C-alpha cells in the first residue's frame, strides 16, 4: 500500500512539474512574423498572406508578413536564420531552398538547421 502511495505521489509531482514548465504559445500580444524571401505579389506571397490571415484568426494573434526579396530567396532565408528560435519567426519557402546550396557557393545559413 505504501509503495502504491509513493508511486502515485511521485507521478503527481512529475505532472505538476511538467505543467509548470509549459507556457502557452503564442503569447498574447506577441506577433508571429512570416519572412517571405521574395518581393510582394509573387507566388510565395500569394500563398503566405491568406495563410497568415487564417492562422491569425485561429491563433488569436497578429501575423506580420515581412517580404525580404533578393538573391533567389537567400536574403530572406539568412534573415530568418538569424532570428531567435522561439517559434515566432517562420520562413515561407519553396523549392528554391533545396537548390540554393548548389547555386550559391557560400550561404549565410544552413537550411537543414
CSV table of C-alpha atoms in Angstrom, one decimal:
chain,number,residue,atom,x,y,z
A,1,UNK,CA,0.0,0.0,0.0
A,2,UNK,CA,2.8,2.4,0.9
A,3,UNK,CA,4.6,1.6,-2.3
A,4,UNK,CA,1.5,2.5,-4.4
A,5,UNK,CA,1.1,5.8,-2.4
A,6,UNK,CA,4.7,6.8,-3.1
A,7,UNK,CA,4.4,5.9,-6.8
A,8,UNK,CA,1.2,7.9,-7.0
A,9,UNK,CA,2.8,10.9,-5.2
A,10,UNK,CA,5.8,10.9,-7.5
A,11,UNK,CA,3.6,10.7,-10.6
A,12,UNK,CA,1.6,13.6,-9.3
A,13,UNK,CA,4.7,15.6,-8.5
A,14,UNK,CA,6.1,14.9,-12.0
A,15,UNK,CA,2.8,16.0,-13.6
A,16,UNK,CA,2.9,19.3,-11.6
A,17,UNK,CA,6.5,20.0,-12.6
A,18,UNK,CA,5.8,19.3,-16.3
A,19,UNK,CA,2.8,21.5,-16.4
A,20,UNK,CA,4.6,24.3,-14.6
A,21,UNK,CA,7.3,24.4,-17.3
A,22,UNK,CA,4.9,24.6,-20.2
A,23,UNK,CA,3.9,28.0,-21.5
A,24,UNK,CA,1.1,29.0,-23.8
A,25,UNK,CA,2.0,29.6,-27.3
A,26,UNK,CA,1.6,32.1,-28.9
A,27,UNK,CA,1.9,34.6,-26.1
A,28,UNK,CA,-0.8,37.2,-26.1
A,29,UNK,CA,0.3,40.4,-27.9
A,30,UNK,CA,3.4,38.9,-29.4
A,31,UNK,CA,3.1,38.8,-33.2
A,32,UNK,CA,4.4,36.0,-35.4
A,33,UNK,CA,6.5,37.1,-38.4
A,34,UNK,CA,6.4,35.3,-41.7
A,35,UNK,CA,9.5,36.1,-43.6
A,36,UNK,CA,8.8,35.8,-47.3
A,37,UNK,CA,12.1,35.7,-49.2
A,38,UNK,CA,10.6,37.2,-52.3
A,39,UNK,CA,9.1,40.6,-53.3
A,40,UNK,CA,5.4,41.2,-52.7
A,41,UNK,CA,3.0,39.9,-55.3
A,42,UNK,CA,4.7,36.6,-56.2
A,43,UNK,CA,3.6,33.1,-55.8
A,44,UNK,CA,5.0,32.7,-52.3
A,45,UNK,CA,3.3,35.9,-51.2
A,46,UNK,CA,0.0,34.8,-52.7
A,47,UNK,CA,0.2,31.7,-50.6
A,48,UNK,CA,1.6,33.3,-47.4
A,49,UNK,CA,-0.8,36.2,-46.9
A,50,UNK,CA,-4.0,34.1,-46.9
A,51,UNK,CA,-2.2,31.6,-44.7
A,52,UNK,CA,-1.2,34.4,-42.3
A,53,UNK,CA,-4.8,35.7,-42.2
A,54,UNK,CA,-6.2,32.2,-41.4
A,55,UNK,CA,-3.6,31.4,-38.7
A,56,UNK,CA,-4.1,34.9,-37.2
A,57,UNK,CA,-7.8,34.1,-36.8
A,58,UNK,CA,-7.2,30.6,-35.4
A,59,UNK,CA,-4.4,31.5,-33.0
A,60,UNK,CA,-5.8,34.9,-31.9
A,61,UNK,CA,-2.6,36.8,-32.5
A,62,UNK,CA,-1.3,39.1,-35.3
A,63,UNK,CA,0.9,37.7,-38.1
A,64,UNK,CA,3.1,40.0,-40.0
A,65,UNK,CA,4.4,39.1,-43.5
A,66,UNK,CA,7.9,40.6,-44.0
A,67,UNK,CA,9.0,40.5,-47.6
A,68,UNK,CA,12.8,40.3,-47.9
A,69,UNK,CA,13.4,39.6,-51.6
A,70,UNK,CA,16.8,39.1,-53.2
A,71,UNK,CA,19.4,36.5,-54.3
A,72,UNK,CA,16.9,33.8,-55.1
A,73,UNK,CA,15.4,33.8,-51.7
A,74,UNK,CA,18.6,33.5,-49.8
A,75,UNK,CA,18.5,37.1,-48.4
A,76,UNK,CA,15.2,36.3,-46.6
A,77,UNK,CA,16.4,32.8,-45.5
A,78,UNK,CA,19.5,34.3,-44.0
A,79,UNK,CA,17.4,36.9,-42.1
A,80,UNK,CA,15.2,34.1,-40.8
A,81,UNK,CA,18.2,32.0,-39.7
A,82,UNK,CA,19.5,34.9,-37.5
A,83,UNK,CA,16.2,35.2,-35.6
A,84,UNK,CA,15.7,33.7,-32.2
A,85,UNK,CA,14.4,30.1,-32.5
A,86,UNK,CA,11.4,30.8,-30.4
A,87,UNK,CA,8.6,29.9,-32.8
A,88,UNK,CA,7.7,33.5,-33.6
A,89,UNK,CA,9.5,33.7,-36.9
A,90,UNK,CA,8.6,31.5,-39.8
A,91,UNK,CA,10.2,31.3,-43.2
A,92,UNK,CA,7.9,31.0,-46.2
A,93,UNK,CA,9.8,28.9,-48.7
A,94,UNK,CA,9.5,26.8,-51.8
A,95,UNK,CA,11.7,24.5,-53.9
A,96,UNK,CA,14.4,27.3,-54.2
A,97,UNK,CA,15.8,26.4,-50.8
A,98,UNK,CA,16.6,22.9,-51.9
A,99,UNK,CA,18.8,24.1,-54.8
A,100,UNK,CA,20.3,27.2,-53.1
A,101,UNK,CA,23.3,25.2,-51.7
A,102,UNK,CA,24.2,24.1,-55.2
A,103,UNK,CA,23.7,27.5,-56.8
A,104,UNK,CA,25.5,29.6,-54.2
A,105,UNK,CA,29.0,28.7,-53.0
A,106,UNK,CA,28.7,30.5,-49.7
A,107,UNK,CA,25.3,30.7,-48.0
A,108,UNK,CA,24.9,32.6,-44.7
A,109,UNK,CA,22.8,29.8,-43.3
A,110,UNK,CA,22.3,26.1,-43.3
A,111,UNK,CA,18.8,25.2,-44.5
A,112,UNK,CA,18.9,21.9,-42.7
A,113,UNK,CA,19.3,23.6,-39.3
